[in-house]
Each structure stands twice: as C-alpha cells, then as structure tokens.
Short mmCIF file of N, CA, C and O in Angstrom, two decimals:
data_model
loop_
_atom_site.label_atom_id
_atom_site.label_comp_id
_atom_site.label_asym_id
_atom_site.label_seq_id
_atom_site.Cartn_x
_atom_site.Cartn_y
_atom_site.Cartn_z
N UNK A 1 5.43 -27.79 -5.62
CA UNK A 1 4.53 -27.53 -4.52
C UNK A 1 5.01 -26.28 -3.78
O UNK A 1 6.18 -26.14 -3.47
N UNK A 2 4.08 -25.39 -3.50
CA UNK A 2 4.43 -24.12 -2.85
C UNK A 2 4.67 -24.32 -1.36
O UNK A 2 4.03 -25.15 -0.72
N UNK A 3 5.64 -23.56 -0.87
CA UNK A 3 5.93 -23.61 0.56
C UNK A 3 4.87 -22.86 1.35
O UNK A 3 4.35 -21.85 0.89
N UNK A 4 4.58 -23.33 2.54
CA UNK A 4 3.67 -22.62 3.43
C UNK A 4 4.41 -21.42 4.01
O UNK A 4 5.59 -21.52 4.36
N UNK A 5 3.72 -20.29 4.08
CA UNK A 5 4.36 -19.09 4.62
C UNK A 5 4.46 -19.19 6.14
O UNK A 5 3.54 -19.65 6.80
N UNK A 6 5.57 -18.72 6.65
CA UNK A 6 5.78 -18.70 8.09
C UNK A 6 5.71 -17.26 8.54
O UNK A 6 6.63 -16.49 8.29
N UNK A 7 4.63 -16.87 9.16
CA UNK A 7 4.51 -15.50 9.67
C UNK A 7 4.44 -14.49 8.55
O UNK A 7 3.92 -14.75 7.47
N UNK A 8 4.97 -13.32 8.81
CA UNK A 8 4.95 -12.23 7.85
C UNK A 8 6.14 -12.32 6.92
O UNK A 8 7.21 -12.80 7.28
N UNK A 9 5.96 -11.80 5.72
CA UNK A 9 7.08 -11.73 4.79
C UNK A 9 7.99 -10.58 5.20
O UNK A 9 7.63 -9.72 6.00
N UNK A 10 9.17 -10.54 4.61
CA UNK A 10 10.12 -9.47 4.93
C UNK A 10 9.53 -8.13 4.52
O UNK A 10 9.68 -7.14 5.23
N UNK A 11 8.85 -8.07 3.38
CA UNK A 11 8.24 -6.82 2.92
C UNK A 11 7.22 -6.30 3.93
O UNK A 11 7.13 -5.09 4.18
N UNK A 12 6.44 -7.21 4.52
CA UNK A 12 5.47 -6.80 5.54
C UNK A 12 6.16 -6.24 6.77
O UNK A 12 5.74 -5.24 7.33
N UNK A 13 7.24 -6.89 7.19
CA UNK A 13 7.97 -6.40 8.36
C UNK A 13 8.62 -5.05 8.09
O UNK A 13 8.60 -4.16 8.94
N UNK A 14 9.17 -4.87 6.89
CA UNK A 14 9.77 -3.59 6.52
C UNK A 14 8.70 -2.51 6.48
O UNK A 14 8.90 -1.40 6.99
N UNK A 15 7.55 -2.83 5.91
CA UNK A 15 6.44 -1.86 5.83
C UNK A 15 6.00 -1.41 7.22
O UNK A 15 5.80 -0.23 7.47
N UNK A 16 5.85 -2.37 8.12
CA UNK A 16 5.43 -2.03 9.49
C UNK A 16 6.48 -1.18 10.20
O UNK A 16 6.14 -0.24 10.91
N UNK A 17 7.75 -1.51 10.01
CA UNK A 17 8.81 -0.73 10.66
C UNK A 17 8.84 0.69 10.10
O UNK A 17 8.98 1.65 10.86
N UNK A 18 8.71 0.83 8.79
CA UNK A 18 8.68 2.17 8.19
C UNK A 18 7.48 2.95 8.70
O UNK A 18 7.59 4.14 9.02
N UNK A 19 6.33 2.29 8.82
CA UNK A 19 5.13 2.96 9.33
C UNK A 19 5.35 3.47 10.76
O UNK A 19 5.03 4.62 11.07
N UNK A 20 5.92 2.63 11.61
CA UNK A 20 6.17 3.06 13.00
C UNK A 20 7.14 4.23 13.05
O UNK A 20 6.91 5.21 13.77
N UNK A 21 8.23 4.13 12.31
CA UNK A 21 9.24 5.19 12.33
C UNK A 21 8.69 6.49 11.74
O UNK A 21 8.96 7.57 12.27
N UNK A 22 7.94 6.40 10.63
CA UNK A 22 7.37 7.61 10.03
C UNK A 22 6.35 8.27 10.94
O UNK A 22 6.26 9.50 11.00
N UNK A 23 5.57 7.46 11.65
CA UNK A 23 4.60 8.03 12.59
C UNK A 23 5.32 8.85 13.64
O UNK A 23 4.90 9.97 13.97
N UNK A 24 6.41 8.33 14.14
CA UNK A 24 7.19 9.07 15.15
C UNK A 24 7.86 10.29 14.55
O UNK A 24 7.87 11.37 15.15
N UNK A 25 8.41 10.15 13.36
CA UNK A 25 9.09 11.28 12.71
C UNK A 25 8.12 12.41 12.38
O UNK A 25 8.46 13.58 12.55
N UNK A 26 6.93 12.08 11.89
CA UNK A 26 5.98 13.15 11.57
C UNK A 26 5.46 13.82 12.82
O UNK A 26 5.10 14.99 12.80
N UNK A 27 5.45 13.08 13.92
CA UNK A 27 5.00 13.67 15.19
C UNK A 27 6.06 14.55 15.82
O UNK A 27 5.77 15.66 16.28
N UNK A 28 7.31 14.12 15.78
CA UNK A 28 8.36 14.85 16.51
C UNK A 28 9.37 15.56 15.64
O UNK A 28 9.90 16.59 16.02
N UNK A 29 9.68 15.01 14.47
CA UNK A 29 10.78 15.54 13.68
C UNK A 29 10.40 16.46 12.55
O UNK A 29 11.23 17.20 12.04
N UNK A 30 9.13 16.45 12.15
CA UNK A 30 8.70 17.26 11.03
C UNK A 30 8.35 18.66 11.53
O UNK A 30 7.39 18.84 12.25
N UNK A 31 9.16 19.64 11.13
CA UNK A 31 9.00 21.00 11.64
C UNK A 31 8.24 21.91 10.67
O UNK A 31 8.07 23.08 10.93
N UNK A 32 7.77 21.37 9.54
CA UNK A 32 7.07 22.17 8.53
C UNK A 32 5.72 22.61 9.10
O UNK A 32 4.90 21.78 9.48
N UNK A 33 5.46 23.93 9.16
CA UNK A 33 4.20 24.41 9.74
C UNK A 33 2.98 24.06 8.89
O UNK A 33 1.85 24.08 9.40
N UNK A 34 3.18 23.70 7.63
CA UNK A 34 2.05 23.33 6.78
C UNK A 34 1.49 21.96 7.13
O UNK A 34 0.33 21.66 6.82
N UNK A 35 2.30 21.13 7.74
CA UNK A 35 1.87 19.78 8.07
C UNK A 35 0.88 19.82 9.22
O UNK A 35 1.17 20.34 10.28
N UNK A 36 -0.30 19.26 8.98
CA UNK A 36 -1.31 19.18 10.03
C UNK A 36 -1.03 17.99 10.94
O UNK A 36 0.07 17.44 10.97
N UNK A 37 -2.04 17.59 11.65
CA UNK A 37 -1.95 16.43 12.52
C UNK A 37 -2.07 15.20 11.63
O UNK A 37 -3.14 14.88 11.13
N UNK A 38 -0.96 14.49 11.42
CA UNK A 38 -0.88 13.41 10.44
C UNK A 38 -0.94 12.05 11.14
O UNK A 38 -0.28 11.84 12.16
N UNK A 39 -1.72 11.14 10.56
CA UNK A 39 -1.75 9.75 11.00
C UNK A 39 -1.32 8.88 9.83
O UNK A 39 -1.92 8.94 8.76
N UNK A 40 -0.27 8.11 10.01
CA UNK A 40 0.19 7.18 8.98
C UNK A 40 -0.63 5.91 9.14
O UNK A 40 -0.54 5.23 10.16
N UNK A 41 -1.46 5.59 8.12
CA UNK A 41 -2.37 4.46 8.25
C UNK A 41 -1.80 3.16 7.69
O UNK A 41 -2.13 2.09 8.18
N UNK A 42 -0.95 3.28 6.65
CA UNK A 42 -0.41 2.06 6.04
C UNK A 42 0.80 2.43 5.19
O UNK A 42 0.89 3.54 4.68
N UNK A 43 1.69 1.47 5.03
CA UNK A 43 2.83 1.62 4.12
C UNK A 43 2.91 0.35 3.29
O UNK A 43 2.85 -0.76 3.82
N UNK A 44 3.01 0.54 1.97
CA UNK A 44 3.17 -0.59 1.05
C UNK A 44 4.52 -0.46 0.37
O UNK A 44 4.80 0.55 -0.26
N UNK A 45 5.35 -1.48 0.50
CA UNK A 45 6.69 -1.47 -0.09
C UNK A 45 6.68 -2.39 -1.31
O UNK A 45 6.10 -3.48 -1.26
N UNK A 46 7.33 -1.95 -2.40
CA UNK A 46 7.42 -2.80 -3.58
C UNK A 46 8.31 -4.00 -3.29
O UNK A 46 9.08 -3.99 -2.31
N UNK A 47 8.23 -5.00 -4.12
CA UNK A 47 9.00 -6.23 -3.90
C UNK A 47 10.49 -6.00 -3.88
O UNK A 47 11.23 -6.71 -3.19
N UNK A 48 10.97 -5.01 -4.65
CA UNK A 48 12.41 -4.75 -4.69
C UNK A 48 12.83 -3.68 -3.68
O UNK A 48 13.98 -3.26 -3.68
N UNK A 49 11.93 -3.23 -2.84
CA UNK A 49 12.19 -2.24 -1.78
C UNK A 49 12.67 -0.90 -2.32
O UNK A 49 13.33 -0.15 -1.61
N UNK A 50 12.34 -0.58 -3.57
CA UNK A 50 12.80 0.69 -4.13
C UNK A 50 11.80 1.82 -3.93
O UNK A 50 12.18 2.99 -3.94
N UNK A 51 10.53 1.49 -3.71
CA UNK A 51 9.50 2.50 -3.52
C UNK A 51 8.56 2.07 -2.40
O UNK A 51 8.32 0.89 -2.19
N UNK A 52 8.04 3.08 -1.70
CA UNK A 52 7.07 2.82 -0.64
C UNK A 52 5.94 3.83 -0.75
O UNK A 52 6.17 5.03 -0.80
N UNK A 53 4.70 3.32 -0.83
CA UNK A 53 3.53 4.18 -0.79
C UNK A 53 3.15 4.35 0.67
O UNK A 53 2.92 3.36 1.38
N UNK A 54 3.09 5.60 1.10
CA UNK A 54 2.77 5.90 2.49
C UNK A 54 1.37 6.51 2.50
O UNK A 54 1.15 7.60 1.99
N UNK A 55 0.41 5.78 3.09
CA UNK A 55 -0.96 6.26 3.18
C UNK A 55 -1.12 7.00 4.50
O UNK A 55 -0.68 6.52 5.55
N UNK A 56 -1.77 8.17 4.44
CA UNK A 56 -1.93 8.99 5.64
C UNK A 56 -3.31 9.64 5.65
O UNK A 56 -3.99 9.73 4.62
N UNK A 57 -3.72 10.08 6.82
CA UNK A 57 -4.93 10.88 6.99
C UNK A 57 -4.58 12.10 7.83
O UNK A 57 -3.52 12.13 8.48
N UNK A 58 -5.45 13.09 7.81
CA UNK A 58 -5.27 14.28 8.63
C UNK A 58 -6.53 14.49 9.45
O UNK A 58 -7.63 14.07 9.05
N UNK A 59 -6.38 15.14 10.59
CA UNK A 59 -7.53 15.39 11.46
C UNK A 59 -8.43 16.48 10.90
O UNK A 59 -9.64 16.38 10.98
N UNK A 60 -7.84 17.51 10.32
CA UNK A 60 -8.61 18.64 9.81
C UNK A 60 -8.56 18.59 8.29
O UNK A 60 -7.50 18.71 7.68
N UNK A 61 -9.72 18.40 7.67
CA UNK A 61 -9.79 18.25 6.21
C UNK A 61 -9.24 19.46 5.47
O UNK A 61 -8.66 19.32 4.40
N UNK A 62 -9.35 20.64 6.04
CA UNK A 62 -8.90 21.85 5.35
C UNK A 62 -7.37 21.90 5.21
O UNK A 62 -6.86 22.65 4.38
N UNK A 63 -6.65 21.11 5.98
CA UNK A 63 -5.18 21.10 5.89
C UNK A 63 -4.65 20.02 4.96
O UNK A 63 -3.44 19.83 4.85
N UNK A 64 -5.55 19.33 4.28
CA UNK A 64 -5.16 18.18 3.46
C UNK A 64 -4.15 18.55 2.35
O UNK A 64 -3.12 17.91 2.21
N UNK A 65 -4.44 19.59 1.57
CA UNK A 65 -3.56 19.97 0.46
C UNK A 65 -2.20 20.47 0.97
O UNK A 65 -1.16 20.12 0.44
N UNK A 66 -2.24 21.29 2.02
CA UNK A 66 -0.99 21.82 2.58
C UNK A 66 -0.15 20.70 3.18
O UNK A 66 1.08 20.70 3.06
N UNK A 67 -0.81 19.74 3.81
CA UNK A 67 -0.09 18.61 4.39
C UNK A 67 0.55 17.77 3.30
O UNK A 67 1.69 17.32 3.45
N UNK A 68 -0.15 17.56 2.18
CA UNK A 68 0.42 16.80 1.06
C UNK A 68 1.68 17.49 0.56
O UNK A 68 2.71 16.85 0.34
N UNK A 69 1.62 18.82 0.40
CA UNK A 69 2.79 19.57 -0.06
C UNK A 69 3.95 19.46 0.93
O UNK A 69 5.10 19.30 0.55
N UNK A 70 3.62 19.57 2.23
CA UNK A 70 4.66 19.49 3.25
C UNK A 70 5.32 18.12 3.25
O UNK A 70 6.55 18.00 3.37
N UNK A 71 4.53 17.06 3.11
CA UNK A 71 5.09 15.71 3.09
C UNK A 71 5.96 15.49 1.86
O UNK A 71 7.04 14.90 1.95
N UNK A 72 5.49 15.97 0.71
CA UNK A 72 6.28 15.79 -0.51
C UNK A 72 7.60 16.56 -0.45
O UNK A 72 8.63 16.06 -0.88
N UNK A 73 7.55 17.76 0.13
CA UNK A 73 8.79 18.54 0.21
C UNK A 73 9.76 17.99 1.26
O UNK A 73 10.96 18.20 1.16
N UNK A 74 9.25 17.29 2.25
CA UNK A 74 10.12 16.75 3.28
C UNK A 74 10.41 15.26 3.08
O UNK A 74 10.99 14.62 3.98
N UNK A 75 10.05 14.70 1.93
CA UNK A 75 10.26 13.27 1.68
C UNK A 75 11.73 12.90 1.77
O UNK A 75 12.08 11.84 2.32
N UNK A 76 12.62 13.75 1.26
CA UNK A 76 14.05 13.46 1.33
C UNK A 76 14.56 13.43 2.76
O UNK A 76 15.33 12.54 3.15
N UNK A 77 14.12 14.39 3.56
CA UNK A 77 14.50 14.43 4.98
C UNK A 77 13.99 13.18 5.70
O UNK A 77 14.75 12.53 6.45
N UNK A 78 12.71 12.85 5.47
CA UNK A 78 12.14 11.68 6.14
C UNK A 78 12.85 10.40 5.73
O UNK A 78 13.12 9.53 6.56
N UNK A 79 13.19 10.29 4.45
CA UNK A 79 13.91 9.10 3.96
C UNK A 79 15.29 9.01 4.61
O UNK A 79 15.73 7.92 5.01
N UNK A 80 15.96 10.14 4.73
CA UNK A 80 17.28 10.18 5.36
C UNK A 80 17.18 9.75 6.83
O UNK A 80 18.00 8.96 7.30
N UNK A 81 16.19 10.26 7.53
CA UNK A 81 16.01 9.90 8.94
C UNK A 81 15.65 8.42 9.10
O UNK A 81 16.09 7.77 10.05
N UNK A 82 14.85 7.91 8.16
CA UNK A 82 14.53 6.47 8.19
C UNK A 82 15.79 5.64 8.02
O UNK A 82 15.96 4.61 8.66
N UNK A 83 16.68 6.11 7.13
CA UNK A 83 17.93 5.39 6.89
C UNK A 83 18.81 5.33 8.12
O UNK A 83 19.60 4.40 8.28
N UNK A 84 18.69 6.32 9.01
CA UNK A 84 19.47 6.30 10.25
C UNK A 84 18.94 5.28 11.25
O UNK A 84 19.69 4.72 12.03
N UNK A 85 17.61 5.06 11.24
CA UNK A 85 17.03 4.18 12.25
C UNK A 85 16.76 2.76 11.76
O UNK A 85 16.69 1.83 12.56
N UNK A 86 16.59 2.59 10.44
CA UNK A 86 16.35 1.26 9.88
C UNK A 86 17.54 0.89 9.02
O UNK A 86 17.88 1.59 8.08
N UNK A 87 18.16 -0.21 9.34
CA UNK A 87 19.35 -0.64 8.60
C UNK A 87 18.92 -1.48 7.40
O UNK A 87 18.51 -2.63 7.53
N UNK A 88 18.97 -0.84 6.23
CA UNK A 88 18.67 -1.52 4.97
C UNK A 88 19.74 -1.13 3.96
O UNK A 88 20.36 -0.08 4.09
N UNK A 89 19.91 -1.97 2.94
CA UNK A 89 20.87 -1.65 1.90
C UNK A 89 20.49 -0.36 1.19
O UNK A 89 21.32 0.49 0.93
N UNK A 90 19.22 -0.22 0.87
CA UNK A 90 18.72 0.98 0.20
C UNK A 90 17.36 1.33 0.77
O UNK A 90 16.47 0.47 0.83
N UNK A 91 17.18 2.57 1.18
CA UNK A 91 15.89 3.01 1.72
C UNK A 91 14.97 3.35 0.55
O UNK A 91 15.39 4.02 -0.40
N UNK A 92 13.72 2.90 0.58
CA UNK A 92 12.81 3.15 -0.54
C UNK A 92 12.47 4.64 -0.70
O UNK A 92 12.47 5.40 0.28
N UNK A 93 12.16 5.04 -1.94
CA UNK A 93 11.63 6.37 -2.21
C UNK A 93 10.24 6.42 -1.60
O UNK A 93 9.47 5.47 -1.72
N UNK A 94 9.90 7.53 -0.95
CA UNK A 94 8.61 7.67 -0.29
C UNK A 94 7.63 8.41 -1.20
O UNK A 94 7.95 9.48 -1.73
N UNK A 95 6.44 7.83 -1.35
CA UNK A 95 5.36 8.44 -2.13
C UNK A 95 4.15 8.55 -1.21
O UNK A 95 3.65 7.52 -0.73
N UNK A 96 3.69 9.76 -0.96
CA UNK A 96 2.61 9.98 -0.01
C UNK A 96 1.27 10.02 -0.73
O UNK A 96 1.10 10.73 -1.71
N UNK A 97 0.31 9.24 -0.20
CA UNK A 97 -1.02 9.12 -0.78
C UNK A 97 -2.04 9.33 0.34
O UNK A 97 -1.95 8.69 1.40
N UNK A 98 -3.00 10.23 0.10
CA UNK A 98 -4.04 10.46 1.10
C UNK A 98 -4.95 9.24 1.17
O UNK A 98 -5.42 8.74 0.15
N UNK A 99 -5.22 8.76 2.36
CA UNK A 99 -6.04 7.56 2.58
C UNK A 99 -7.48 7.99 2.80
O UNK A 99 -7.82 8.55 3.84
N UNK A 100 -8.33 7.70 1.82
CA UNK A 100 -9.73 8.10 1.90
C UNK A 100 -10.62 7.03 2.53
O UNK A 100 -11.82 7.22 2.66
N UNK A 101 -10.05 5.91 2.93
CA UNK A 101 -10.85 4.81 3.47
C UNK A 101 -11.54 5.19 4.77
O UNK A 101 -12.67 4.74 5.02
N UNK A 102 -10.92 6.02 5.58
CA UNK A 102 -11.54 6.43 6.85
C UNK A 102 -12.79 7.27 6.55
O UNK A 102 -13.85 7.05 7.15
N UNK A 103 -12.67 8.20 5.62
CA UNK A 103 -13.82 9.03 5.26
C UNK A 103 -14.93 8.19 4.66
O UNK A 103 -16.11 8.39 4.96
N UNK A 104 -14.57 7.24 3.78
CA UNK A 104 -15.59 6.36 3.17
C UNK A 104 -16.29 5.54 4.25
O UNK A 104 -17.50 5.36 4.21
N UNK A 105 -15.53 5.04 5.20
CA UNK A 105 -16.12 4.26 6.29
C UNK A 105 -17.09 5.08 7.12
O UNK A 105 -18.17 4.61 7.48
N UNK A 106 -16.71 6.32 7.43
CA UNK A 106 -17.61 7.19 8.20
C UNK A 106 -18.88 7.51 7.40
O UNK A 106 -19.98 7.54 7.95
N UNK A 107 -18.72 7.71 6.09
CA UNK A 107 -19.87 8.00 5.25
C UNK A 107 -20.82 6.80 5.21
O UNK A 107 -22.04 6.96 5.33
N UNK A 108 -20.26 5.59 5.03
CA UNK A 108 -21.09 4.39 5.02
C UNK A 108 -21.80 4.18 6.35
O UNK A 108 -22.97 3.79 6.39
N UNK A 109 -21.11 4.45 7.45
CA UNK A 109 -21.73 4.33 8.77
C UNK A 109 -22.90 5.28 8.91
O UNK A 109 -23.96 4.91 9.43
N UNK A 110 -22.73 6.52 8.44
CA UNK A 110 -23.83 7.48 8.54
C UNK A 110 -25.01 7.05 7.67
O UNK A 110 -26.17 7.23 8.06
N UNK A 111 -24.74 6.47 6.49
CA UNK A 111 -25.83 5.98 5.65
C UNK A 111 -26.58 4.83 6.31
O UNK A 111 -27.81 4.78 6.27
N UNK A 112 -25.84 3.91 6.92
CA UNK A 112 -26.47 2.78 7.62
C UNK A 112 -27.32 3.28 8.78
O UNK A 112 -28.45 2.83 8.98
N UNK A 113 -26.80 4.24 9.54
CA UNK A 113 -27.56 4.79 10.65
C UNK A 113 -28.82 5.50 10.17
O UNK A 113 -29.87 5.43 10.80
N UNK A 114 -28.72 6.20 9.04
CA UNK A 114 -29.88 6.90 8.48
C UNK A 114 -30.97 5.90 8.09
O UNK A 114 -32.15 6.10 8.39
N UNK A 115 -30.59 4.81 7.43
CA UNK A 115 -31.55 3.80 7.03
C UNK A 115 -32.16 3.14 8.26
O UNK A 115 -33.37 2.88 8.31
N UNK A 116 -31.36 2.90 9.28
CA UNK A 116 -31.88 2.29 10.51
C UNK A 116 -32.90 3.20 11.18
O UNK A 116 -33.94 2.74 11.67
N UNK A 117 -32.62 4.52 11.20
CA UNK A 117 -33.58 5.48 11.78
C UNK A 117 -34.88 5.51 10.97
O UNK A 117 -35.98 5.52 11.53
N UNK A 118 -34.75 5.51 9.63
CA UNK A 118 -35.94 5.53 8.78
C UNK A 118 -36.77 4.27 8.96
O UNK A 118 -38.00 4.33 9.02
N UNK A 119 -36.11 3.10 9.07
CA UNK A 119 -36.82 1.85 9.32
C UNK A 119 -37.50 1.87 10.67
O UNK A 119 -38.63 1.39 10.82
N UNK A 120 -36.84 2.43 11.67
CA UNK A 120 -37.42 2.50 13.01
C UNK A 120 -38.67 3.37 13.00
O UNK A 120 -39.67 3.04 13.64
N UNK A 121 -38.63 4.48 12.27
CA UNK A 121 -39.80 5.35 12.18
C UNK A 121 -40.92 4.66 11.41
O UNK A 121 -42.09 4.75 11.78
N UNK A 122 -40.57 3.97 10.35
CA UNK A 122 -41.55 3.32 9.49
C UNK A 122 -42.24 2.16 10.18
O UNK A 122 -43.46 1.99 10.09
N UNK A 123 -41.47 1.34 10.89
CA UNK A 123 -42.01 0.14 11.50
C UNK A 123 -42.27 0.28 13.00
O UNK A 123 -42.72 -0.65 13.65
N UNK A 124 -41.93 1.42 13.57
CA UNK A 124 -42.19 1.67 14.98
C UNK A 124 -41.32 0.89 15.93
O UNK A 124 -41.73 0.59 17.04
N UNK A 125 -40.14 0.53 15.50
CA UNK A 125 -39.22 -0.18 16.38
C UNK A 125 -38.10 0.76 16.78
O UNK A 125 -37.91 1.81 16.19
N UNK A 126 -37.34 0.37 17.77
CA UNK A 126 -36.22 1.19 18.22
C UNK A 126 -35.06 1.02 17.26
O UNK A 126 -34.75 -0.09 16.83
N UNK A 127 -34.42 2.11 16.93
CA UNK A 127 -33.23 2.07 16.09
C UNK A 127 -32.08 1.51 16.91
O UNK A 127 -32.10 1.58 18.14
N UNK A 128 -31.08 0.96 16.28
CA UNK A 128 -29.93 0.44 17.03
C UNK A 128 -29.34 1.51 17.94
O UNK A 128 -29.14 2.64 17.53
N UNK A 129 -29.11 1.14 19.18
CA UNK A 129 -28.52 2.08 20.13
C UNK A 129 -29.55 2.88 20.91
O UNK A 129 -29.23 3.65 21.79
N UNK A 130 -30.85 2.69 20.59
CA UNK A 130 -31.90 3.41 21.32
C UNK A 130 -32.71 2.42 22.13
O UNK A 130 -32.86 1.26 21.78
N UNK A 131 -33.28 2.89 23.20
CA UNK A 131 -34.17 2.07 24.01
C UNK A 131 -35.53 2.04 23.34
O UNK A 131 -35.95 2.99 22.68
N UNK A 132 -36.26 0.97 23.51
CA UNK A 132 -37.61 0.88 22.95
C UNK A 132 -38.48 1.94 23.60
O UNK A 132 -38.47 2.13 24.81
N UNK A 133 -39.25 2.64 22.77
CA UNK A 133 -40.13 3.68 23.30
C UNK A 133 -39.51 5.05 23.34
O UNK A 133 -40.18 6.04 23.54
N UNK A 134 -38.20 5.13 23.20
CA UNK A 134 -37.52 6.43 23.18
C UNK A 134 -37.20 6.78 21.76
O UNK A 134 -36.43 6.12 21.11
N UNK A 135 -37.74 7.82 21.23
CA UNK A 135 -37.40 8.27 19.90
C UNK A 135 -36.41 9.39 20.01
O UNK A 135 -35.84 9.65 21.05
N UNK A 136 -36.20 10.08 18.92
CA UNK A 136 -35.36 11.27 18.96
C UNK A 136 -36.10 12.36 19.71
O UNK A 136 -37.24 12.68 19.39
N UNK A 137 -35.49 12.90 20.72
CA UNK A 137 -36.12 13.94 21.55
C UNK A 137 -35.53 15.26 21.19
O UNK A 137 -34.67 15.76 21.86
N UNK A 138 -35.98 15.81 20.06
CA UNK A 138 -35.44 17.09 19.59
C UNK A 138 -36.48 18.14 19.72
O UNK A 138 -37.62 18.00 19.65
#
C-alpha cells in the first residue's frame, strides 16, 4: 500500500528554492549585457538532483536569442552562486529552456476575445467586458 504524501516532496522544495535564488541572481548578480529582463517561471529537478531545467521568459522578444546565450555562458557562475546559498551535496547542472507557455496563453486569449467580438457582432449582444449598447467606437 502506498504512503500518502505529506506536503511537497524534497525535489519540489529544492526546485522552488533554486527558482527563488536564480530569480534574485539574474536580477542582481548577472552582469552580462546580453541578458534581457529575465523571469524565471519554473525549475524542474531530476530525481537524482544532477540536472535542473530552468524555464524562463523575457520581456522583449527580440532579446530572446541573446538572453539564451548569456544564460548558457553564465550557467557555471550561476551554479557556483547557488552552491553558496543552498546547502546541497551536489548542485545540479543548469539547463535553460525558453518558456513559451506565456506566449501561447496570450495567443489563446486573443483568439477567444476575437471570437467573442465576432459573436457579439453577429448576434447583437455585448462582448465580454463591454456594456450593452456600446460597440467598438473607432
């Protein structure tokens, strides 16, 4: 019979701690001018804590490739700094992956809004977020 889980697993706690520390390090400690405004969205640690996938987004899409290069070149520095603040037997290797979920979510939202506007025009009802009787005033 399987045991019931109590709270988060150790891997989840390690992932969250690495995410918090990396967010602070990329904000204050990363001096590479290629790195844009980085948001660390998630960290996934393998079961043996040897590797960590670090998912990130950037504010300006045009800096995406340069930011990826900057993160990859500074992975050793970031890992070393993590080792100073998080006490673990071995700090995982960092692998940076661009997180496209935010962009996909924004795209889906725009599609839903477009369909809602088209339905409102077709059926003469107010689209979500609009008052009845008020259409687009362009």
